Coordinates of C-alpha atoms and ligand atoms in Angstrom, one line a residue:
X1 CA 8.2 -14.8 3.0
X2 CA 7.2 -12.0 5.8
X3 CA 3.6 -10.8 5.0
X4 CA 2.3 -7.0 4.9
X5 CA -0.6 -6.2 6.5
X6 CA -1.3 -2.2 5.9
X7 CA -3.8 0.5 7.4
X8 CA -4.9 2.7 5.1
X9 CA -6.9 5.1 7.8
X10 CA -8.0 7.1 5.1
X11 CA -9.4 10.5 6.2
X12 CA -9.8 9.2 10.0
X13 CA -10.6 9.0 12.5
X14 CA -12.0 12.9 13.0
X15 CA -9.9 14.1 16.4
X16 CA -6.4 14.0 17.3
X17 CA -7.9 12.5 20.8
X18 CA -9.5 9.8 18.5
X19 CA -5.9 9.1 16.7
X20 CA -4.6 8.0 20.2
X21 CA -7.2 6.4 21.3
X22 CA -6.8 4.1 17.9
X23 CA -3.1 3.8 18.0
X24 CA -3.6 3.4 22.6
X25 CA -5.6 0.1 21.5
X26 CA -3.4 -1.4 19.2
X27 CA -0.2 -1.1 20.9
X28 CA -1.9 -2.3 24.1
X29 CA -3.0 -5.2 22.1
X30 CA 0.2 -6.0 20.3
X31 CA 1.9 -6.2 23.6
X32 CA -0.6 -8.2 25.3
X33 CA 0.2 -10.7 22.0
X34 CA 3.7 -10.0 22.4
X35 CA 4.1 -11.5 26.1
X36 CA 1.9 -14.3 25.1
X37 CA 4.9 -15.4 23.0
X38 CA 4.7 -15.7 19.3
X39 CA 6.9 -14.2 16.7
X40 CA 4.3 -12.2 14.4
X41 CA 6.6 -9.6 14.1
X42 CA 8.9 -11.8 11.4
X43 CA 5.8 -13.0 9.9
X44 CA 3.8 -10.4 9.5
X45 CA 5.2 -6.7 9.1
X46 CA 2.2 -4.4 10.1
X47 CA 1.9 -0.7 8.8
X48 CA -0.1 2.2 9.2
X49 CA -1.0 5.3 7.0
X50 CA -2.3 7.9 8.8
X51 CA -3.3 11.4 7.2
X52 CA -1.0 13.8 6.8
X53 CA -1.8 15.8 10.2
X54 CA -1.5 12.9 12.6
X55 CA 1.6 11.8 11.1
X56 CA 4.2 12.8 13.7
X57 CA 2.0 12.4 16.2
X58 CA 1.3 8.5 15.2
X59 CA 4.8 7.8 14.1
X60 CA 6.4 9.2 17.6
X61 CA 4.2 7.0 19.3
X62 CA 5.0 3.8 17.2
X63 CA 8.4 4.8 17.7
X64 CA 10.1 1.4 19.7
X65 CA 7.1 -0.9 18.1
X66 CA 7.2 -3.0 15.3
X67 CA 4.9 -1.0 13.4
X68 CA 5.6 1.0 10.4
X69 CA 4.0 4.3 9.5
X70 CA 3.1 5.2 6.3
X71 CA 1.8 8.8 4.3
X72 CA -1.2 8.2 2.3
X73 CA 0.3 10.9 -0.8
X74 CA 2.8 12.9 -1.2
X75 CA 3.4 15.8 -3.6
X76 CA 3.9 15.1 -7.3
X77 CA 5.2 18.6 -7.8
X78 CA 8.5 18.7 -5.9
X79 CA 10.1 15.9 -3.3
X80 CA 11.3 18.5 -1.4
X81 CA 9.6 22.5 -0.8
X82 CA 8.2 25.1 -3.2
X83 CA 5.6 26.7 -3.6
X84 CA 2.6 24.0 -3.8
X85 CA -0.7 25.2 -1.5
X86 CA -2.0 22.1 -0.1
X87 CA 0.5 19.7 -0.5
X88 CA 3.1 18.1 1.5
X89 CA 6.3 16.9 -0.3
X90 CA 8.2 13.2 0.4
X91 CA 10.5 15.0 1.9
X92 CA 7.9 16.5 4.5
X93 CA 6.7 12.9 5.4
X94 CA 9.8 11.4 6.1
X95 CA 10.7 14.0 8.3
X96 CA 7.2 13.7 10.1
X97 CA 8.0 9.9 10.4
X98 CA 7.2 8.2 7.4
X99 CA 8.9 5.7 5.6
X100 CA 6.8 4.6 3.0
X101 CA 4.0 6.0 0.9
X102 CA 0.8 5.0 -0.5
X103 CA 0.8 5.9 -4.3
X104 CA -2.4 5.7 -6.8
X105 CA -5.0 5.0 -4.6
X106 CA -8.1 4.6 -6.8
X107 CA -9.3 7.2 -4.6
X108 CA -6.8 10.0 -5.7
X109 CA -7.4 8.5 -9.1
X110 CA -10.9 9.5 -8.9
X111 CA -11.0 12.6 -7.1
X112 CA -7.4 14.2 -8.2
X113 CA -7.0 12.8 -11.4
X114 CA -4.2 11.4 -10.9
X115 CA -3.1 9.9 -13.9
X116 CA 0.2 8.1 -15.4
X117 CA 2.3 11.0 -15.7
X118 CA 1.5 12.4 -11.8
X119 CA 2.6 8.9 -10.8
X120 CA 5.5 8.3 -12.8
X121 CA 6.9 12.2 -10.6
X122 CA 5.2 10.7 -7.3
X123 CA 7.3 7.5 -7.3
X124 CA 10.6 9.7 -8.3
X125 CA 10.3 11.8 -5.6
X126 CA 9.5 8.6 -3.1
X127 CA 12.3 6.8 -4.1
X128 CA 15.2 10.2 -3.8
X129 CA 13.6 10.7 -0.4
X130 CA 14.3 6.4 0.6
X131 CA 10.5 6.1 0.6
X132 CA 8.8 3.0 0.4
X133 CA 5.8 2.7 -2.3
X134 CA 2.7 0.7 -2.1
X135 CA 1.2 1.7 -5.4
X136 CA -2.6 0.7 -5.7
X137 CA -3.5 -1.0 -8.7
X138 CA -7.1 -2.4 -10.0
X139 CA -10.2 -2.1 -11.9
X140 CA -13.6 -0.4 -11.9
X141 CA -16.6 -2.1 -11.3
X142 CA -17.6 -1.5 -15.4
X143 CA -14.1 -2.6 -16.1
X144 CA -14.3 -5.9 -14.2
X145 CA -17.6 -6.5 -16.0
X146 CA -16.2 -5.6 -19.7
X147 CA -13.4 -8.7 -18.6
X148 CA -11.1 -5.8 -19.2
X149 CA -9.4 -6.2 -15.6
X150 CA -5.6 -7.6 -16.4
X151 CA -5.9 -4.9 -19.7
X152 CA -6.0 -2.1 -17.0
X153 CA -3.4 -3.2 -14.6
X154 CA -1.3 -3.7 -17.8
X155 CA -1.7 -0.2 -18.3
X156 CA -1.4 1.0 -14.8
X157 CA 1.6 -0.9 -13.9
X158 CA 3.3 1.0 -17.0
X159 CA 4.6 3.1 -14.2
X160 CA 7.0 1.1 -12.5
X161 CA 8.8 0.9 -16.2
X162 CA 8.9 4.1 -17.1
X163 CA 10.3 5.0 -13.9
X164 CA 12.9 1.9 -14.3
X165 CA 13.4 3.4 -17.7
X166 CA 14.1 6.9 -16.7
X167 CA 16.1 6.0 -13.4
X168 CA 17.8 3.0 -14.5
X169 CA 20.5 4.5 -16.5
X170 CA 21.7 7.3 -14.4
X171 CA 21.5 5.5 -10.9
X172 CA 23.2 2.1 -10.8
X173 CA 21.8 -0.3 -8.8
X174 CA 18.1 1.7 -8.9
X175 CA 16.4 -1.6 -9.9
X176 CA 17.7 -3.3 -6.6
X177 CA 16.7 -0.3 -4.4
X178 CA 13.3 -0.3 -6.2
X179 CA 12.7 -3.9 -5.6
X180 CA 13.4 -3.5 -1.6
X181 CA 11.1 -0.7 -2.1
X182 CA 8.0 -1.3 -3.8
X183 CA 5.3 -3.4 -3.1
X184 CA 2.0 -3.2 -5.1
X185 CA -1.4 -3.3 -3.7
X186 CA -4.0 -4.8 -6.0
X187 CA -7.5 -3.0 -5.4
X188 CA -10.4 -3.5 -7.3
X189 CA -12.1 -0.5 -7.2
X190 CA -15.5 -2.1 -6.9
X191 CA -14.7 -3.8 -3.6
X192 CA -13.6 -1.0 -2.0
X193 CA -15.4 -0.1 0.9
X194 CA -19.0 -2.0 -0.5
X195 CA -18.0 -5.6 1.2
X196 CA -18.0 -7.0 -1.9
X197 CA -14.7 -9.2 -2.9
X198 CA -13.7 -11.1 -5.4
X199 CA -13.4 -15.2 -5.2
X200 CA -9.7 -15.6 -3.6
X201 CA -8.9 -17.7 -6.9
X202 CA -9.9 -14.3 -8.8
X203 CA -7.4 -12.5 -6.8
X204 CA -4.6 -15.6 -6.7
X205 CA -4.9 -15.3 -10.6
X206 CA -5.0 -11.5 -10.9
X207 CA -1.6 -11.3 -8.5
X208 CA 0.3 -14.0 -10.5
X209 CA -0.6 -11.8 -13.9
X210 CA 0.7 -8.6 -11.5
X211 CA 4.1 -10.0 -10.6
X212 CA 4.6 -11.6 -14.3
X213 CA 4.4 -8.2 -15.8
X214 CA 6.7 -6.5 -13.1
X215 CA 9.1 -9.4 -13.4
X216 CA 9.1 -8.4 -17.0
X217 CA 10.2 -5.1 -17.0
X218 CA 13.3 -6.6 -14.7
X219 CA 13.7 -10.2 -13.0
X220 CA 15.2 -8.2 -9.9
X221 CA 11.3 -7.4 -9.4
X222 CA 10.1 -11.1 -8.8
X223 CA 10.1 -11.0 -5.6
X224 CA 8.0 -7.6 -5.1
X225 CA 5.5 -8.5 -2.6
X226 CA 1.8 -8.4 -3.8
X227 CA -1.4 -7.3 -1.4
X228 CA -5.2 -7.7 -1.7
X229 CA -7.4 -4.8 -0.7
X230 CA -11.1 -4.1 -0.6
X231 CA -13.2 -4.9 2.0
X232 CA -10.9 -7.3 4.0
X233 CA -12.2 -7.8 7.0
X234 CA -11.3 -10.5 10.4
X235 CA -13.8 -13.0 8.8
X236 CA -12.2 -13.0 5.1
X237 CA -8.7 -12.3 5.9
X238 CA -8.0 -16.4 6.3
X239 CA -9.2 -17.3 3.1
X240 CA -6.9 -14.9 1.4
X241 CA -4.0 -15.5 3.8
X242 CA -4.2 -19.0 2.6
X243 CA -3.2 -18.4 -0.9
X244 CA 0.5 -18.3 -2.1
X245 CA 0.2 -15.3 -3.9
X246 CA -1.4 -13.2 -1.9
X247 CA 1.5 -11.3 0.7
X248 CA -0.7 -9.3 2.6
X249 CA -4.0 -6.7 3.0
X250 CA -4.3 -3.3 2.8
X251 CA -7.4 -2.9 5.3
X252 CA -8.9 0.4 4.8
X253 CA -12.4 0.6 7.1
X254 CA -11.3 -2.6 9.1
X255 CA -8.3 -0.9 10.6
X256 CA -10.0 1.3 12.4
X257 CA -11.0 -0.8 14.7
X258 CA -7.3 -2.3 16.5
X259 CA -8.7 -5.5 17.3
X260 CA -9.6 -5.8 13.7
X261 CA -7.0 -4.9 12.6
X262 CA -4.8 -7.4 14.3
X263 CA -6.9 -10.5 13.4
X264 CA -6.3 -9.8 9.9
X265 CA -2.6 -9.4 10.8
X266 CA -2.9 -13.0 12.9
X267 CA -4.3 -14.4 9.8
X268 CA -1.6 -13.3 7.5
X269 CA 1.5 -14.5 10.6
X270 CA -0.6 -18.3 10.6
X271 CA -0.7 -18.6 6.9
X272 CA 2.8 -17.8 6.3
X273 CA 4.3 -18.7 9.0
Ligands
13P301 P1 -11.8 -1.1 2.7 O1 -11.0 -2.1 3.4 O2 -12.6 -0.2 3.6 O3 -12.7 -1.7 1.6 O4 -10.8 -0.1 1.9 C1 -9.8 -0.7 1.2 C2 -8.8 0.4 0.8 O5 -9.1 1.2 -0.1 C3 -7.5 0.4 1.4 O6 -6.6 1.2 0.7

């Protein structure tokens, strides 16, 4: 099964002179890999979400390389124009280059609010514009500690069936599109960014409860591929490349750095290989 290995850059880096520098380094280094053989490119899809700003610039430079570009949000208000200050619409993004979308990061949970509802719009308007979705999933810190961690992502993943529910029977065939389409990033929320990670047998466990309860609301979604993110880093990333259910990172502060970046991606290519 390929493996996804996903930049989240986040609000970086600071200067459009800085976004070529990053994306410079990593094509220079995926190159240099390429003509020392190996096929990581069908082992190991790699992606990058810039912000909204550098999008075109980053996706017409990736344009010819293997790697994907990505939009960190889009608009939960239309998936196409309006009038919505301060937001850009799925629509927007895939003209700038996008093909998939980040959706329900814990950090637009926490500073947005963005709740079930938002979501449930956000992935509507992904899928009509042929958007990809990596929805974020995972618990807090207090959450984790109250054992209440597979009670949230019950709750969370509620969104992929209410979606299925509401798409399913106006568009036939929507469940097959939305299994090509999604993939589902489990992030605990307390590992984000502190270098703090749960045991890989934590997150083996957590991601065979996540694809049970997708596989639930349709068997077409068994094969949705499941990622691991908080603090993956080049040291970890084997450890968690090893386990079977476990089909990729999304690197937030490590894939900043391209060299970083690509170990994890090397460690993913070995392990599934
Ligand atoms: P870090 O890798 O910096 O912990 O961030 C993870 C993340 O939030 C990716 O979306």
């Amino acid at each position: 099964m390929q493996a996804w290995v996903i930049g989240n850059w986040k609000q970086n880096p600071a200067t459009s002179h800085s976004v070529n520098t990053l994306i410079n380094d990593l094509l220079t280094a995926i190159s240099a890999q390429e003509s020392t053989a190996t096929d990581s490119a069908t082992h190991c899809q790699l992606m990058v979400a810039p912000s909204c700003i550098h999008m075109a610039a980053v996706s017409s430079r990736l344009q010819g390389s293997s790697v994907m570009c990505a939009a960190q949000d889009i608009s939960a208000h239309s998936n196409s124009t309006g009038a919505y200050t301060g937001d850009c619409s799925a629509q927007q993004v895939a003209d700038a280059g996008a093909t998939w979308t980040i959706l329900g990061h814990s950090e637009r949970r926490q500073y947005h609010q963005e709740c079930h509802d938002i979501l449930v719009q956000k992935l509507t308007h992904a899928l009509a514009q042929n958007l990809g979705i990596v929805l974020c999933v995972g618990e807090t810190q207090a959450q984790y500690d109250a054992k209440q961690t597979l009670e949230v992502l019950n709750t969370q993943l509620t969104v992929i069936k209410d979606v299925l529910d509401q798409q399913a029977g106006e568009q036939p065939g929507f469940v097959e599109v939305l299994a090509e389409r999604l993939i589902i990033a489990y992030e605990p929320v307390w590992a984000i960014g502190t270098g703090k990670v749960p045991t890989v047998s934590e997150v083996s466990a957590t991601h065979h409860y996540i694809k049970q309860t997708i596989s639930s609301f349709s068997p077409e979604l068994a094969a949705v591929s499941v990622l691991y993110g908080g603090s993956v880093n080049a040291g970890n990333a084997d450890s968690f490349a090893a386990d079977s259910m476990i089909d990729g990172a999304l690197v937030g502060g490590a894939s900043l750095k391209a060299a970083d970046f690509l170990a994890i991606a090397n460690a993913f290519t070995c392990a599934k290989g």
